[in-house]
PDB file of C-alpha atoms in Angstrom:
ATOM      1  CA  MET A 759      69.766  51.390 104.268  1.00 90.00           C
ATOM      2  CA  PHE A 760      68.465  54.436 105.922  1.00 95.00           C
ATOM      3  CA  THR A 761      64.844  54.994 107.039  1.00 93.00           C
ATOM      4  CA  GLY A 762      64.257  58.910 105.647  1.00 94.00           C
ATOM      5  CA  ILE A 763      64.054  60.309 109.384  1.00 95.00           C
ATOM      6  CA  VAL A 764      66.368  63.010 109.452  1.00 96.00           C
ATOM      7  CA  GLU A 765      68.633  63.029 112.910  1.00 96.00           C
ATOM      8  CA  GLU A 766      70.032  66.765 112.395  1.00 97.00           C
ATOM      9  CA  LEU A 767      70.904  69.484 110.031  1.00 97.00           C
ATOM     10  CA  GLY A 768      74.564  69.339 109.305  1.00 97.00           C
ATOM     11  CA  GLU A 769      76.593  72.050 107.560  1.00 98.00           C
ATOM     12  CA  ILE A 770      79.330  71.907 104.634  1.00 98.00           C
ATOM     13  CA  ILE A 771      82.330  73.690 106.276  1.00 98.00           C
ATOM     14  CA  ASP A 772      84.944  72.908 103.569  1.00 97.00           C
ATOM     15  CA  ILE A 773      85.002  71.614 100.012  1.00 97.00           C
ATOM     16  CA  ASP A 774      88.188  70.340  98.450  1.00 96.00           C
ATOM     17  CA  ASN A 775      87.437  70.332  94.634  1.00 92.00           C
ATOM     18  CA  LEU A 776      89.367  67.820  92.944  1.00 89.00           C
ATOM     19  CA  ALA A 777      89.729  67.120  89.125  1.00 87.00           C
ATOM     20  CA  ASP A 778      86.830  64.286  88.908  1.00 90.00           C
ATOM     21  CA  SER A 779      85.306  64.147  92.571  1.00 94.00           C
ATOM     22  CA  ALA A 780      85.263  66.701  95.668  1.00 96.00           C
ATOM     23  CA  ARG A 781      85.735  65.936  99.301  1.00 96.00           C
ATOM     24  CA  LEU A 782      83.265  67.386 101.480  1.00 98.00           C
ATOM     25  CA  VAL A 783      83.783  68.085 105.339  1.00 98.00           C
ATOM     26  CA  ILE A 784      80.479  68.367 106.874  1.00 98.00           C
ATOM     27  CA  LYS A 785      79.682  69.233 110.371  1.00 98.00           C
ATOM     28  CA  GLY A 786      77.335  66.791 112.317  1.00 98.00           C
ATOM     29  CA  PRO A 787      78.077  66.077 115.795  1.00 97.00           C
ATOM     30  CA  VAL A 788      74.939  63.821 116.417  1.00 97.00           C
ATOM     31  CA  VAL A 789      75.822  61.398 113.535  1.00 97.00           C
ATOM     32  CA  THR A 790      79.339  61.476 114.105  1.00 97.00           C
ATOM     33  CA  SER A 791      79.064  60.653 117.967  1.00 96.00           C
ATOM     34  CA  ASP A 792      79.376  56.967 116.840  1.00 95.00           C
ATOM     35  CA  ALA A 793      80.863  56.992 113.684  1.00 95.00           C
ATOM     36  CA  GLY A 794      84.116  55.553 112.033  1.00 95.00           C
ATOM     37  CA  HIS A 795      85.778  55.058 108.947  1.00 96.00           C
ATOM     38  CA  GLY A 796      83.753  53.270 106.324  1.00 96.00           C
ATOM     39  CA  ASP A 797      80.390  54.066 107.885  1.00 96.00           C
ATOM     40  CA  SER A 798      77.549  55.372 105.742  1.00 97.00           C
ATOM     41  CA  ILE A 799      75.715  58.493 106.476  1.00 98.00           C
ATOM     42  CA  ALA A 800      73.404  60.050 104.186  1.00 98.00           C
ATOM     43  CA  VAL A 801      73.690  63.600 103.182  1.00 98.00           C
ATOM     44  CA  ASN A 802      70.487  65.226 101.516  1.00 98.00           C
ATOM     45  CA  GLY A 803      69.718  61.720 100.836  1.00 97.00           C
ATOM     46  CA  VAL A 804      72.791  60.600  99.126  1.00 97.00           C
ATOM     47  CA  CYS A 805      74.702  57.896 100.746  1.00 97.00           C
ATOM     48  CA  LEU A 806      78.207  58.478 101.271  1.00 97.00           C
ATOM     49  CA  THR A 807      81.140  56.733 103.241  1.00 97.00           C
ATOM     50  CA  VAL A 808      82.884  58.520 105.967  1.00 97.00           C
ATOM     51  CA  VAL A 809      86.736  58.813 105.414  1.00 97.00           C
ATOM     52  CA  GLU A 810      87.690  60.410 108.488  1.00 97.00           C
ATOM     53  CA  VAL A 811      85.796  61.612 111.697  1.00 97.00           C
ATOM     54  CA  ARG A 812      87.246  64.768 113.250  1.00 96.00           C
ATOM     55  CA  PRO A 813      87.518  65.696 117.001  1.00 95.00           C
ATOM     56  CA  ASP A 814      85.507  68.941 116.023  1.00 95.00           C
ATOM     57  CA  GLY A 815      82.207  66.914 115.399  1.00 96.00           C
ATOM     58  CA  ALA A 816      82.894  66.658 111.331  1.00 97.00           C
ATOM     59  CA  PHE A 817      83.396  63.814 109.055  1.00 98.00           C
ATOM     60  CA  THR A 818      84.841  64.020 105.666  1.00 98.00           C
ATOM     61  CA  ALA A 819      83.438  62.441 102.493  1.00 97.00           C
ATOM     62  CA  ASP A 820      84.492  61.713  99.093  1.00 96.00           C
ATOM     63  CA  VAL A 821      81.785  62.510  96.212  1.00 97.00           C
ATOM     64  CA  MET A 822      82.773  61.233  92.592  1.00 95.00           C
ATOM     65  CA  ALA A 823      81.756  63.301  89.524  1.00 94.00           C
ATOM     66  CA  GLU A 824      78.623  61.014  88.715  1.00 93.00           C
ATOM     67  CA  THR A 825      77.152  61.737  92.101  1.00 95.00           C
ATOM     68  CA  LEU A 826      77.947  65.273  91.583  1.00 94.00           C
ATOM     69  CA  ASN A 827      76.480  65.596  88.437  1.00 93.00           C
ATOM     70  CA  ARG A 828      73.297  63.733  89.353  1.00 93.00           C
ATOM     71  CA  SER A 829      72.358  65.070  92.658  1.00 96.00           C
ATOM     72  CA  SER A 830      72.135  68.523  94.122  1.00 95.00           C
ATOM     73  CA  LEU A 831      75.336  67.899  95.866  1.00 96.00           C
ATOM     74  CA  GLY A 832      76.845  69.551  93.076  1.00 92.00           C
ATOM     75  CA  ALA A 833      75.323  72.892  93.744  1.00 92.00           C
ATOM     76  CA  ILE A 834      76.167  72.890  97.341  1.00 94.00           C
ATOM     77  CA  GLY A 835      78.831  75.270  98.836  1.00 96.00           C
ATOM     78  CA  VAL A 836      80.498  76.114 101.873  1.00 97.00           C
ATOM     79  CA  GLY A 837      77.824  77.275 104.569  1.00 97.00           C
ATOM     80  CA  SER A 838      74.998  75.145 103.058  1.00 97.00           C
ATOM     81  CA  GLN A 839      72.985  73.323 105.267  1.00 97.00           C
ATOM     82  CA  VAL A 840      72.274  69.601 104.855  1.00 98.00           C
ATOM     83  CA  ASN A 841      70.062  66.770 105.997  1.00 98.00           C
ATOM     84  CA  LEU A 842      71.923  63.846 107.772  1.00 98.00           C
ATOM     85  CA  GLU A 843      71.021  60.394 108.846  1.00 97.00           C
ATOM     86  CA  ARG A 844      72.954  57.490 110.069  1.00 97.00           C
ATOM     87  CA  ALA A 845      72.403  54.017 108.283  1.00 94.00           C
ATOM     88  CA  ALA A 846      69.740  52.284 109.986  1.00 92.00           C
ATOM     89  CA  ALA A 847      70.461  49.742 112.705  1.00 86.00           C
ATOM     90  CA  VAL A 848      68.676  46.414 112.585  1.00 81.00           C
ATOM     91  CA  ASN A 849      67.354  46.803 116.001  1.00 81.00           C
ATOM     92  CA  SER A 850      65.722  49.859 115.723  1.00 78.00           C
ATOM     93  CA  ARG A 851      62.358  50.856 114.556  1.00 77.00           C
ATOM     94  CA  LEU A 852      61.589  51.476 110.880  1.00 79.00           C
ATOM     95  CA  GLY A 853      60.205  55.312 111.269  1.00 83.00           C
ATOM     96  CA  GLY A 854      59.848  55.979 107.858  1.00 84.00           C
ATOM     97  CA  HIS A 855      60.545  53.596 104.610  1.00 89.00           C
ATOM     98  CA  ILE A 856      63.253  51.724 103.000  1.00 88.00           C
ATOM     99  CA  VAL A 857      65.818  54.245 101.673  1.00 92.00           C
ATOM    100  CA  GLN A 858      68.830  53.250  99.803  1.00 92.00           C
ATOM    101  CA  GLY A 859      70.744  56.764  99.564  1.00 94.00           C
ATOM    102  CA  HIS A 860      70.650  56.305  95.769  1.00 94.00           C
ATOM    103  CA  VAL A 861      69.300  59.326  94.085  1.00 95.00           C
ATOM    104  CA  ASP A 862      67.221  58.657  90.976  1.00 95.00           C
ATOM    105  CA  GLY A 863      66.834  62.265  90.116  1.00 95.00           C
ATOM    106  CA  THR A 864      66.464  65.739  90.921  1.00 96.00           C
ATOM    107  CA  GLY A 865      63.346  67.582  91.284  1.00 96.00           C
ATOM    108  CA  ARG A 866      62.780  71.389  92.000  1.00 97.00           C
ATOM    109  CA  VAL A 867      60.476  73.352  94.667  1.00 97.00           C
ATOM    110  CA  ILE A 868      57.896  75.071  92.469  1.00 96.00           C
ATOM    111  CA  SER A 869      55.329  76.417  95.061  1.00 96.00           C
ATOM    112  CA  ARG A 870      54.864  76.626  98.879  1.00 97.00           C
ATOM    113  CA  SER A 871      51.538  77.005 100.080  1.00 95.00           C
ATOM    114  CA  PRO A 872      51.566  77.708 103.890  1.00 92.00           C
ATOM    115  CA  SER A 873      48.707  76.749 106.348  1.00 88.00           C
ATOM    116  CA  GLU A 874      48.343  77.520 110.115  1.00 85.00           C
ATOM    117  CA  HIS A 875      49.695  74.236 111.137  1.00 85.00           C
ATOM    118  CA  TRP A 876      51.296  72.557 108.120  1.00 91.00           C
ATOM    119  CA  GLU A 877      52.887  73.604 104.704  1.00 96.00           C
ATOM    120  CA  VAL A 878      52.141  71.847 101.165  1.00 97.00           C
ATOM    121  CA  VAL A 879      55.245  71.975  98.910  1.00 97.00           C
ATOM    122  CA  ARG A 880      54.992  71.291  95.180  1.00 97.00           C
ATOM    123  CA  ILE A 881      57.808  69.695  93.850  1.00 97.00           C
ATOM    124  CA  ALA A 882      58.607  69.541  89.885  1.00 97.00           C
ATOM    125  CA  LEU A 883      59.120  65.750  88.977  1.00 94.00           C
ATOM    126  CA  PRO A 884      61.157  64.495  86.186  1.00 94.00           C
ATOM    127  CA  SER A 885      58.999  62.400  83.612  1.00 93.00           C
ATOM    128  CA  GLU A 886      60.736  59.089  83.744  1.00 93.00           C
ATOM    129  CA  LEU A 887      60.213  59.097  87.510  1.00 95.00           C
ATOM    130  CA  SER A 888      56.406  59.834  87.528  1.00 94.00           C
ATOM    131  CA  ARG A 889      55.365  56.282  86.877  1.00 93.00           C
ATOM    132  CA  TYR A 890      56.934  55.166  90.373  1.00 95.00           C
ATOM    133  CA  VAL A 891      55.002  58.079  92.422  1.00 96.00           C
ATOM    134  CA  VAL A 892      51.405  57.338  93.860  1.00 95.00           C
ATOM    135  CA  GLU A 893      49.348  59.544  96.169  1.00 95.00           C
ATOM    136  CA  LYS A 894      49.629  58.363  99.824  1.00 95.00           C
ATOM    137  CA  GLY A 895      52.874  56.403  98.807  1.00 94.00           C
ATOM    138  CA  SER A 896      56.427  57.467  99.930  1.00 94.00           C
ATOM    139  CA  ILE A 897      59.286  59.140  98.316  1.00 96.00           C
ATOM    140  CA  THR A 898      62.315  60.560  99.580  1.00 97.00           C
ATOM    141  CA  VAL A 899      62.913  64.353  99.229  1.00 98.00           C
ATOM    142  CA  ASP A 900      66.739  65.290 100.370  1.00 98.00           C
ATOM    143  CA  GLY A 901      66.521  62.165 102.798  1.00 97.00           C
ATOM    144  CA  ILE A 902      63.241  63.348 104.141  1.00 97.00           C
ATOM    145  CA  SER A 903      60.485  60.166 103.874  1.00 96.00           C
ATOM    146  CA  LEU A 904      57.543  62.031 102.868  1.00 96.00           C
ATOM    147  CA  THR A 905      54.012  60.857 101.683  1.00 96.00           C
ATOM    148  CA  VAL A 906      52.689  62.044  98.575  1.00 97.00           C
ATOM    149  CA  SER A 907      49.659  64.038  99.207  1.00 95.00           C
ATOM    150  CA  GLY A 908      49.025  65.109  95.603  1.00 96.00           C
ATOM    151  CA  LEU A 909      49.811  64.586  92.026  1.00 95.00           C
ATOM    152  CA  GLY A 910      49.501  66.600  88.680  1.00 94.00           C
ATOM    153  CA  SER A 911      50.703  67.324  85.579  1.00 89.00           C
ATOM    154  CA  GLY A 912      51.163  70.371  83.179  1.00 75.00           C
ATOM    155  CA  ALA A 913      49.375  73.040  85.202  1.00 57.00           C
ATOM    156  CA  SER A 914      50.467  76.666  85.270  1.00 46.00           C
ATOM    157  CA  GLU A 915      50.843  77.537  89.261  1.00 48.00           C
ATOM    158  CA  ALA A 916      51.500  80.208  91.366  1.00 45.00           C
ATOM    159  CA  THR A 917      55.052  80.157  93.077  1.00 44.00           C
ATOM    160  CA  GLY A 918      53.432  80.831  96.788  1.00 45.00           C
ATOM    161  CA  ASN A 919      56.584  82.733  97.543  1.00 44.00           C
ATOM    162  CA  GLY A 920      54.552  86.204  97.847  1.00 40.00           C
ATOM    163  CA  THR A 921      55.803  87.209  94.555  1.00 33.00           C
ATOM    164  CA  GLY A 922      52.808  86.207  92.489  1.00 34.00           C
ATOM    165  CA  ALA A 923      54.737  84.652  90.000  1.00 39.00           C
ATOM    166  CA  SER A 924      53.777  81.624  88.254  1.00 40.00           C
ATOM    167  CA  GLU A 925      55.533  79.082  85.836  1.00 47.00           C
ATOM    168  CA  ALA A 926      54.456  76.130  83.417  1.00 48.00           C
ATOM    169  CA  THR A 927      55.110  72.827  85.014  1.00 62.00           C
ATOM    170  CA  GLY A 928      55.460  69.385  83.747  1.00 90.00           C
ATOM    171  CA  ASP A 929      54.750  66.390  86.014  1.00 94.00           C
ATOM    172  CA  TRP A 930      54.677  67.209  90.019  1.00 97.00           C
ATOM    173  CA  PHE A 931      53.958  66.076  93.085  1.00 97.00           C
ATOM    174  CA  GLU A 932      53.151  67.335  96.507  1.00 97.00           C
ATOM    175  CA  VAL A 933      54.275  66.946 100.070  1.00 97.00           C
ATOM    176  CA  SER A 934      52.318  68.427 103.332  1.00 96.00           C
ATOM    177  CA  LEU A 935      55.095  69.406 105.788  1.00 96.00           C
ATOM    178  CA  ILE A 936      54.405  69.359 109.474  1.00 94.00           C
ATOM    179  CA  PRO A 937      55.966  71.835 112.170  1.00 94.00           C
ATOM    180  CA  THR A 938      58.615  69.366 113.080  1.00 94.00           C
ATOM    181  CA  THR A 939      59.838  68.758 109.397  1.00 95.00           C
ATOM    182  CA  LEU A 940      59.868  72.632 108.747  1.00 94.00           C
ATOM    183  CA  ALA A 941      61.798  73.332 111.631  1.00 93.00           C
ATOM    184  CA  LEU A 942      64.366  70.443 111.580  1.00 95.00           C
ATOM    185  CA  THR A 943      65.227  69.858 107.742  1.00 97.00           C
ATOM    186  CA  THR A 944      66.288  71.769 104.731  1.00 96.00           C
ATOM    187  CA  LEU A 945      62.986  71.426 103.143  1.00 96.00           C
ATOM    188  CA  GLY A 946      61.625  73.796 105.715  1.00 94.00           C
ATOM    189  CA  ARG A 947      63.415  76.859 104.206  1.00 92.00           C
ATOM    190  CA  ALA A 948      64.087  75.639 100.632  1.00 96.00           C
ATOM    191  CA  ALA A 949      62.962  78.470  98.267  1.00 96.00           C
ATOM    192  CA  VAL A 950      61.213  78.177  95.222  1.00 97.00           C
ATOM    193  CA  GLY A 951      63.892  77.259  92.669  1.00 96.00           C
ATOM    194  CA  THR A 952      65.759  75.083  94.871  1.00 96.00           C
ATOM    195  CA  PRO A 953      66.711  71.558  93.367  1.00 96.00           C
ATOM    196  CA  VAL A 954      66.170  68.818  95.560  1.00 97.00           C
ATOM    197  CA  ASN A 955      67.450  65.089  95.342  1.00 97.00           C
ATOM    198  CA  LEU A 956      64.644  62.440  94.833  1.00 98.00           C
ATOM    199  CA  GLU A 957      64.544  58.874  95.759  1.00 97.00           C
ATOM    200  CA  VAL A 958      61.349  56.920  94.814  1.00 96.00           C
ATOM    201  CA  ASP A 959      60.407  53.605  96.740  1.00 92.00           C
ATOM    202  CA  VAL A 960      62.444  51.085  95.478  1.00 92.00           C
ATOM    203  CA  ILE A 961      59.702  48.431  95.749  1.00 91.00           C
ATOM    204  CA  ALA A 962      57.788  50.175  92.888  1.00 91.00           C
ATOM    205  CA  LYS A 963      60.970  49.669  90.677  1.00 91.00           C
ATOM    206  CA  TYR A 964      61.493  45.859  91.375  1.00 91.00           C
ATOM    207  CA  VAL A 965      58.069  45.498  90.657  1.00 91.00           C
ATOM    208  CA  GLU A 966      57.926  47.059  87.317  1.00 91.00           C
ATOM    209  CA  ARG A 967      61.337  44.875  86.641  1.00 90.00           C
ATOM    210  CA  LEU A 968      59.289  41.665  87.395  1.00 92.00           C
ATOM    211  CA  MET A 969      56.454  42.610  85.360  1.00 90.00           C
ATOM    212  CA  SER A 970      58.291  43.374  82.564  1.00 87.00           C
ATOM    213  CA  ALA A 971      60.428  40.335  82.778  1.00 76.00           C
ATOM    214  CA  ARG A 972      56.886  38.288  81.838  1.00 71.00           C
TER     215      ARG A 972
END
């Protein structure tokens, strides 16, 4: 289990593409400081298992084809920065919310609206996930625990990237990023069009399952 509080920005330093999987080598001196074989580390919100910890502060992890196809990890390359978080310790504070590291789907940054002290980022939301997202609720974006500040559907929105371009969108949600999040996570520099991993609140999915059984 994770909390969605990113510990550091790591870097993909090597990718070994295999027939039905890939082995990633990820530089992350903070998260590898006490990691060992078999430990869990969230990489852009995807729970991966440590295969090897290297002396240079990097670790290797195997990613199956299904994960590559269902998350944004399939689109990363050598040099890409990634959000890293070690699994939560039972004696630590739960700073974000309950995050499993199981990606429910991918979204896409569709606009950025900067203000003096924060920035509002709008993200396209797969329609099958919309029912789990509520205003002021929690959502995980690339492994970052965030609060939903707005919801909508179907509007044509400016991209907010200075180009004046706009596009018709389906369901979307907004998150407001404070300076710390802008500076210390990949979402702070994700351009319009960037794919992002989404994990909705697991409690919402359990409630839906229990209610449907009635």
